[in-house]
XYZ file of C-alpha atoms in Angstrom:
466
model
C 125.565 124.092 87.110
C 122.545 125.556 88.683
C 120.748 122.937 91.284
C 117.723 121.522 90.053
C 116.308 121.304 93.792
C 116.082 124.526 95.594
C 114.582 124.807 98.782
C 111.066 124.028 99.412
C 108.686 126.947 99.653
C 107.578 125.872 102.632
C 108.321 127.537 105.810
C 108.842 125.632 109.454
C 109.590 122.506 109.935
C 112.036 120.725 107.375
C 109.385 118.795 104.620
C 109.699 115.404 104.205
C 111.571 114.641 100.719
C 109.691 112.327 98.319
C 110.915 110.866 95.048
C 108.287 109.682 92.744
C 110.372 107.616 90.017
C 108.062 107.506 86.614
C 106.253 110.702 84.940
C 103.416 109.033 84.247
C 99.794 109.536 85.611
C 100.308 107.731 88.622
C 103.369 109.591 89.331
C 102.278 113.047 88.994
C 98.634 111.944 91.057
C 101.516 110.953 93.382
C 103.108 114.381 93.208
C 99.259 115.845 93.890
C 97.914 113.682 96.444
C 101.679 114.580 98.619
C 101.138 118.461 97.949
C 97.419 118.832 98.346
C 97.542 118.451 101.934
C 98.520 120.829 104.827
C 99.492 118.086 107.289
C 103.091 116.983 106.841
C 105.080 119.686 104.715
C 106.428 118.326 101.599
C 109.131 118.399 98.539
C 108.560 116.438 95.776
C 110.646 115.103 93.241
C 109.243 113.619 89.442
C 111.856 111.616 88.256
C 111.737 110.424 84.344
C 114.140 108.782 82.330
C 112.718 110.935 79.375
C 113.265 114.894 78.998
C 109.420 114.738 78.622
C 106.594 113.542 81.402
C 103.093 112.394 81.094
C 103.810 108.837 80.479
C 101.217 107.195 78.554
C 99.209 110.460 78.010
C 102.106 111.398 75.691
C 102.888 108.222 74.504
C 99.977 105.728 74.870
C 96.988 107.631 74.144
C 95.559 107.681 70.123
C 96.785 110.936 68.545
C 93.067 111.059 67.546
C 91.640 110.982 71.127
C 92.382 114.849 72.048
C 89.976 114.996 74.503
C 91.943 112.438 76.829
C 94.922 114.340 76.244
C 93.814 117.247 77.928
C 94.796 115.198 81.071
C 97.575 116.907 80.295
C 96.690 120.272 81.413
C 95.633 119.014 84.358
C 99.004 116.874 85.107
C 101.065 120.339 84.138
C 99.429 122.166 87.022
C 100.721 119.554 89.503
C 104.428 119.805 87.746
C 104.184 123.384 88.423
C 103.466 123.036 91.762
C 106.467 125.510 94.203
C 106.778 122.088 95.897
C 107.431 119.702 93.048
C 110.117 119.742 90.459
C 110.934 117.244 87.361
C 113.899 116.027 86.836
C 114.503 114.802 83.686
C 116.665 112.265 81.446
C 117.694 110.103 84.799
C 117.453 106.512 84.298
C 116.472 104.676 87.671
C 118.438 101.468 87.381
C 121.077 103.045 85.114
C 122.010 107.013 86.301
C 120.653 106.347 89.541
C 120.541 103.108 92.266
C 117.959 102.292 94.915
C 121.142 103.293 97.376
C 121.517 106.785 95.884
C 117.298 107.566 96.243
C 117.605 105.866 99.807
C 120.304 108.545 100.645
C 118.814 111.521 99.287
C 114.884 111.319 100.301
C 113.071 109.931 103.190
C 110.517 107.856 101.070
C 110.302 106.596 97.238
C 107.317 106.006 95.259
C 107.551 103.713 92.462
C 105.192 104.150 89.062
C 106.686 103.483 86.718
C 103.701 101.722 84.842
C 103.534 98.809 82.662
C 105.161 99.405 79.541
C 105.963 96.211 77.708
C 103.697 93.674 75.802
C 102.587 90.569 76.940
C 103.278 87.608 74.502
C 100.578 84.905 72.905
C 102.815 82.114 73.429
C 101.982 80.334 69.758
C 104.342 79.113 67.528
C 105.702 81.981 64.545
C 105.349 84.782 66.697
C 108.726 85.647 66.637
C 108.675 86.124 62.974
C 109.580 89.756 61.383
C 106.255 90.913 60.783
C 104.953 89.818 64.096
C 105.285 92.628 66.524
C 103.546 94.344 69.830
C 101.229 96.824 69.648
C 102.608 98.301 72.265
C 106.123 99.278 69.527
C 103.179 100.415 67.101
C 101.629 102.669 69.569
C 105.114 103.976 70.464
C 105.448 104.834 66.863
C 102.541 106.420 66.266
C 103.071 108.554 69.311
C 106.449 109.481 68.807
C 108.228 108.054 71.719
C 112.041 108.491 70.863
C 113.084 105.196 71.110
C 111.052 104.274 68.164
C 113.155 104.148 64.788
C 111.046 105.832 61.652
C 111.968 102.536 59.975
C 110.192 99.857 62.558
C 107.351 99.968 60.400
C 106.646 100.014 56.764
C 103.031 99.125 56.017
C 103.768 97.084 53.325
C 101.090 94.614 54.016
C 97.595 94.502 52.671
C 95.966 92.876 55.422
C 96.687 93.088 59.038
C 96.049 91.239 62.158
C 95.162 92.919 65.700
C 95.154 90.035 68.563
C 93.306 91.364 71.353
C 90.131 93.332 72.030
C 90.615 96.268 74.713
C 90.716 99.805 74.227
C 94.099 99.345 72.739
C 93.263 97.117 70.037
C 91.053 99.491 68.773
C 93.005 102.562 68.917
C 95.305 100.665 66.741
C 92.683 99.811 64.309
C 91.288 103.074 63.961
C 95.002 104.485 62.916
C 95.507 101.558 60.570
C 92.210 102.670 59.125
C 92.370 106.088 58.428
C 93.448 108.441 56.098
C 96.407 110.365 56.534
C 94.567 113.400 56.080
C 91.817 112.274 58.662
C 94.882 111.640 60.711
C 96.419 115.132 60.213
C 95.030 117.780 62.604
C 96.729 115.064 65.309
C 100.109 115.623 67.120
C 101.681 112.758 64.794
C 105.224 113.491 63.778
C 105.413 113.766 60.165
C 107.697 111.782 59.243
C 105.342 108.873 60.608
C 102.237 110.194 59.536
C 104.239 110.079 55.577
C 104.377 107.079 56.343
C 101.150 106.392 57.005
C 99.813 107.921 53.754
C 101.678 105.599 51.634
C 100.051 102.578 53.908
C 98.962 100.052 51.712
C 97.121 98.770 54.185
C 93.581 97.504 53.168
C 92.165 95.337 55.460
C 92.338 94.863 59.254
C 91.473 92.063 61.383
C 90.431 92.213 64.524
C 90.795 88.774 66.872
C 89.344 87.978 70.166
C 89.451 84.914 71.711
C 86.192 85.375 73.624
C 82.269 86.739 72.472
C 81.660 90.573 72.614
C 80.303 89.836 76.236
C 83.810 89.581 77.167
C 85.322 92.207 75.375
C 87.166 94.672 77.206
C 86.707 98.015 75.308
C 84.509 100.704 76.325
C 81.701 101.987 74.514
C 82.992 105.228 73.389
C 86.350 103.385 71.810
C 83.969 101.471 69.909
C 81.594 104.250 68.645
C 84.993 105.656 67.359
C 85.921 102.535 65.235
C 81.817 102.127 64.194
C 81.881 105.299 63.121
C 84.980 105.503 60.752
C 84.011 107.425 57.940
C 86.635 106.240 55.437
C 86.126 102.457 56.362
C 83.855 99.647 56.387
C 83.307 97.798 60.203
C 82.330 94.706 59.446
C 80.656 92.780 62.114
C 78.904 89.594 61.696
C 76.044 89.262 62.729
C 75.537 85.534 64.103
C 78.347 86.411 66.565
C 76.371 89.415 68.026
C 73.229 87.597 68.178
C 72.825 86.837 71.598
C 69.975 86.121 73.909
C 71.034 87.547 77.384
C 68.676 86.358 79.370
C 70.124 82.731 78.359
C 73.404 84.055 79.170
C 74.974 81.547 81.822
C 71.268 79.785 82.350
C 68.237 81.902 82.395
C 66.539 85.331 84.091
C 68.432 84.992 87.019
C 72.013 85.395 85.407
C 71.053 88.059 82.908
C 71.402 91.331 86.137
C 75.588 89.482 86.041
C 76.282 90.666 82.309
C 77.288 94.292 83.067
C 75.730 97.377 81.928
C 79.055 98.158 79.514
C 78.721 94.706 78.264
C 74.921 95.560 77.210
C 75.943 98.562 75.781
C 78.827 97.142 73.554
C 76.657 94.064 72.534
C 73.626 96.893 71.524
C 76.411 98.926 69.343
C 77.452 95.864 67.454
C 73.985 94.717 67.307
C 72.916 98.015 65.400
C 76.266 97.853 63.017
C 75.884 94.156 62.021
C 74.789 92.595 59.074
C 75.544 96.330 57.310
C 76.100 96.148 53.742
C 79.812 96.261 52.471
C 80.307 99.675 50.650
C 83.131 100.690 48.434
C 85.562 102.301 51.303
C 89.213 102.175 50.370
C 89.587 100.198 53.848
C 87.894 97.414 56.012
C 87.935 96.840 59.580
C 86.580 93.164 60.598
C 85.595 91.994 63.985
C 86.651 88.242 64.625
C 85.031 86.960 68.383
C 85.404 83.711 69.450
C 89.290 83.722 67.450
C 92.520 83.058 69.091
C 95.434 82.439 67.187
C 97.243 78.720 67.293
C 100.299 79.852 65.164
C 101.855 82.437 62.627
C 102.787 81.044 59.243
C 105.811 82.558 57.618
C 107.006 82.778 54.181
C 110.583 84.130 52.995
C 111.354 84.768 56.428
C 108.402 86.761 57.178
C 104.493 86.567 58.192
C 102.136 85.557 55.714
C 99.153 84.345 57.494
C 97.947 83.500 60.861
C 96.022 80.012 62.012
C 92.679 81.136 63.629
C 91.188 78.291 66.003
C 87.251 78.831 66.959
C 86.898 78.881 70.373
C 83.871 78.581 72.808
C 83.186 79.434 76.439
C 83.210 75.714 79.050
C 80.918 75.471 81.951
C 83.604 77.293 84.185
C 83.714 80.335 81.861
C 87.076 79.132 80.265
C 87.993 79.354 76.645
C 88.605 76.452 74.930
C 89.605 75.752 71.337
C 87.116 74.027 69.106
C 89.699 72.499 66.707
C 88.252 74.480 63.939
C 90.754 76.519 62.281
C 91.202 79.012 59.372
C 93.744 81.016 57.788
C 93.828 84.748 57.352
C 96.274 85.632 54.486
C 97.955 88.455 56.674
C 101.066 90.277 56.355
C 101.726 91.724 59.907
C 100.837 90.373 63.107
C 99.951 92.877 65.830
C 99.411 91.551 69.261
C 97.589 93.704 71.879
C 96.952 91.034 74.488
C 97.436 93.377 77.444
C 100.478 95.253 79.107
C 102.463 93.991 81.884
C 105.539 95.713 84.844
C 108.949 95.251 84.437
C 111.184 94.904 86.841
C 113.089 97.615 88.557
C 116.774 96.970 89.976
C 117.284 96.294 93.313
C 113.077 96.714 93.550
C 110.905 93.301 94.678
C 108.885 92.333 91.763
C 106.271 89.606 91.383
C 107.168 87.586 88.483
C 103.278 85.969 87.932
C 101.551 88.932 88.419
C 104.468 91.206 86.534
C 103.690 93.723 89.616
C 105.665 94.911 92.839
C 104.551 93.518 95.650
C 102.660 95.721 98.267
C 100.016 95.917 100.936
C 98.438 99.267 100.912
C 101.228 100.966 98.841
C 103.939 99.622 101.157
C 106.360 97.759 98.914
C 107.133 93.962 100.638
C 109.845 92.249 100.339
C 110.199 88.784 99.232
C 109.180 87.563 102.786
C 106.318 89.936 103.039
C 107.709 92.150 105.460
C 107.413 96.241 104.199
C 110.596 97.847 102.542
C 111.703 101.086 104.500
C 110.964 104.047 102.623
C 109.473 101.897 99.207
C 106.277 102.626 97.956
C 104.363 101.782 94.250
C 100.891 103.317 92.952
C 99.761 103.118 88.996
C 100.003 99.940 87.005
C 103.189 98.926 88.438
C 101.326 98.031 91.944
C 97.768 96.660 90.816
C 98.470 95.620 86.909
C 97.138 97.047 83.606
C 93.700 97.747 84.884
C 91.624 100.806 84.842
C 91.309 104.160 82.974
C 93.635 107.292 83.569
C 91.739 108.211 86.142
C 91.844 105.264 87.879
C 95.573 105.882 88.578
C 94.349 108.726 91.131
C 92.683 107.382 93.347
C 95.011 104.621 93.469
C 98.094 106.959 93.993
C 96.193 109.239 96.764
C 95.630 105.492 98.150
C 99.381 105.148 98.550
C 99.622 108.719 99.106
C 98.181 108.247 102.658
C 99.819 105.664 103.412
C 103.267 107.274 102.991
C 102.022 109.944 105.297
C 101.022 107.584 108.092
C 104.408 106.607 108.072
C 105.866 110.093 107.972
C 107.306 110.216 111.429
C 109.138 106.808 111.496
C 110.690 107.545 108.086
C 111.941 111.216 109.359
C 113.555 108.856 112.373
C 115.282 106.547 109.946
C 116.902 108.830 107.366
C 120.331 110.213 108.510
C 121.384 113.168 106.471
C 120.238 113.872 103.546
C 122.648 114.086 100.399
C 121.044 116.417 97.700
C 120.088 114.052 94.366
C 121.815 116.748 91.887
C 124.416 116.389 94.058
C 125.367 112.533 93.001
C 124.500 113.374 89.678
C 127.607 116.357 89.225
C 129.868 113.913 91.040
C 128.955 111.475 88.337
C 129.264 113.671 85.480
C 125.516 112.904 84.628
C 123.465 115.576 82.510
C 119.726 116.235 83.709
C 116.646 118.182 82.254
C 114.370 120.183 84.484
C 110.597 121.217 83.945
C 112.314 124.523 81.686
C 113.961 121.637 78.917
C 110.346 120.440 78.727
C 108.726 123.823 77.990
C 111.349 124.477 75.565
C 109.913 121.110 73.931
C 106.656 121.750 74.397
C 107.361 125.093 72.622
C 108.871 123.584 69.599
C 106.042 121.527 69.038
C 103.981 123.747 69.056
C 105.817 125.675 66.450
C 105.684 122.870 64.432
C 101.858 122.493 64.460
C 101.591 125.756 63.412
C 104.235 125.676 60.258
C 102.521 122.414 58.996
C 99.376 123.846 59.958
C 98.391 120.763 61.550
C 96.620 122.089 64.774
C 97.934 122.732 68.305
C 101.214 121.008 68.166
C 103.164 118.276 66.165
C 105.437 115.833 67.731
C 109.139 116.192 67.379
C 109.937 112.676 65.942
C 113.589 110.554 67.474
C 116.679 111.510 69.639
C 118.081 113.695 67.671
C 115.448 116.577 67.336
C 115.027 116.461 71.329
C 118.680 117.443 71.532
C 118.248 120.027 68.861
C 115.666 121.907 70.991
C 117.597 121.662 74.204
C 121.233 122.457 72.500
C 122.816 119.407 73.688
């Protein structure tokens, strides 16, 4: 078996080996930030559980939103990089240990992002029916460990809990036609799927006013603008007078500019008249859940309690409840880290400790060679971008410390090395172009655009003969 890690381009002194462990944005603005400067000559390693990078550019972002997934093209440049290579279908935790990264690379990043949902913490939501959007967004975007059969859309009306960017992506797909829905990458077996929805209505629940929200403008110009669906938004809940907003003139410069602009969209979409759309999206503020009801062993309705802003800014229930006759419950209520073996993590904040990248043990004192950038090291926060800025933040970091970790690392033991000895299989940058290829194949015998997604396990190891 060829070695997946030749020798670095560079010529002179030895570079200084870095493994960035998650494909994601942050890792590959890792990869960047390490190879974009001349100072200390590096090799970089991507590592990825999956034979496929880009995270949650692949995998998180709406099928419909091609413009963000031309992030893409820009993360492929880095990946192509002499310095940097991807290594592929290596499980940190499970191929690989702490000890075995420790032995073959003077420093680690960690970014491995924030991948699971957090929960509401009401009564019923355990129910079958009652689900994270996170495992809806995975199976909309074709992440392999999403079964065809997770979701059936058997359910007239549907719940969304949450009100970020995310909530609304998942809204928009629930709301669409599969043929508005068809020049996307979706896999086909899930976008057959989505044609024989019988979805009709979606409802949209956030606990706080549209003040508060935490979608961005041009997520909810998408969902205002559906073509094949009516956005209903009332308009007694958009009817706000800011300069009263948290007591007079003086607090109305604190409600931020996107808040003004969100509050002016629904402003200018309330109160519209109903039409005859096969589909309805409606916008619930000041709506948290108290409970899923089930029936038959599944959801059929969720407990709405009105809530209202205290003097502090807290939301707090009004005892006022109502019952939406729903048949799935999806709950977007933000992402949150999971812990990585052998790796410090932060159980409140769901994060790995750091100070300026530097990963800290549980006494606060900085773990040799352990660094974190992306979600894993602030929280769910931020755009794609943001993750850039934030990695070249680590990024420097990790080269201030360049000459003490060249000091501390004995001799270095080759990663595809322990991998042979173990007998475990690996995918380089070539397995992903051969992927990338086949999707694009795909796109064009559906004729369905630039590329559809290969859908499960089993056509990934179709396309790289396994």
């Amino acid at each position: 078996m060829s070695y997946l890690i030749p020798e670095t381009q560079n010529t002179g002194p030895a570079p200084l080996r870095v493994a960035v462990v998650g494909s994601g944005p942050a890792g590959i603005y890792a990869a960047d930030a390490l190879t974009r400067q001349q100072r200390v000559p590096v090799a970089v390693d991507v590592l990825d559980r999956l034979p496929t990078p880009y995270g949650l550019v692949r995998y998180g972002v709406a099928p419909d939103h091609t413009k963000i997934k031309g992030v893409a093209r820009a993360l492929r440049e880095v990946l192509e990089h002499p310095d940097v290579r991807f290594v592929g279908g290596v499980e940190f935790g499970r191929d690989i240990t702490r000890q075995d990264l420790e032995r073959s690379y003077h420093a680690v990043v960690y970014a491995t992002g924030a991948s699971v949902d957090r929960r509401m913490h009401v009564p019923g939501e355990e129910l079958p029916g009652s689900v994270a959007a996170t495992d809806f967004v995975n199976w909309y975007c074709g992440h392999p460990d999403s079964e065809l059969e997770r979701f059936v859309l058997d359910a007239e009306e549907v719940a969304i809990v949450g009100a970020g960017n995310v909530a609304l992506d998942v809204a928009r797909v629930l709301a669409k036609t599969a043929d508005e829905l068809s020049h996307t990458d979706i896999p086909q077996p899930v976008l057959d799927v989505l044609a024989a929805s019988k979805v009709r209505t979606v409802h949209l629940l956030a606990r706080r006013g549209p003040l508060q929200a935490k979608f961005t403008a041009p997520e909810l110009r998408d969902l205002l603008g559906l073509p094949g669906a009516d956005v209903v938004v009332d308009p007694a809940q958009v009817d706000i007078d800011l300069t009263a907003v948290g007591g007079g003139e003086a607090e109305t410069a604190q409600v931020s500019r996107a808040a003004r602009t969100n509050l002016k969209l629904l402003r200018e979409h309330s109160g519209r008249p109903v039409g005859e759309a096969p589909r309805s999206v409606r916008l619930h503020f000041w709506s948290r859940p108290v409970e899923v009801l089930g029936q038959d062993g599944r959801v059929r309705a969720v407990r709405v309690e009105h809530t209202r802003l205290d003097e502090e800014g807290r939301v707090r229930g009004t005892g006022e409840t109502t019952e939406l006759p729903v048949g799935m419950v999806l709950r977007s209520v933000g992402y949150a880290g999971t812990p990585l073996p052998q790796v410090p993590f932060d159980e409140q904040a769901m994060t790995v400790p750091e100070e300026a990248g530097r990963v800290l043990d549980p006494e606060g004192r900085p773990v040799p060679g352990a660094y974190v950038a992306g979600w894993l090291k602030r929280g769910a926060t931020g755009v794609i971008g943001t993750n850039k800025s934030d990695a070249a933040a680590t990024v420097r970091t990790l080269l201030e410390d360049a000459p003490a970790l060249r000091e501390a690392a004995g001799e270095l033991v080759a990663l595809e090395k322990v991998l042979d000895e173990r007998g475990l299989s690996y995918s380089g940058y070539e397995d992903w172009l051969r992927i990338d290829a086949a999707e694009a194949r795909q796109g064009e015998e559906l004729d369905r655009g630039e590329r559809v997604k290969l859908h499960g396990w089993e056509a990934y190891r179709r396309v790289l003969g396994e």
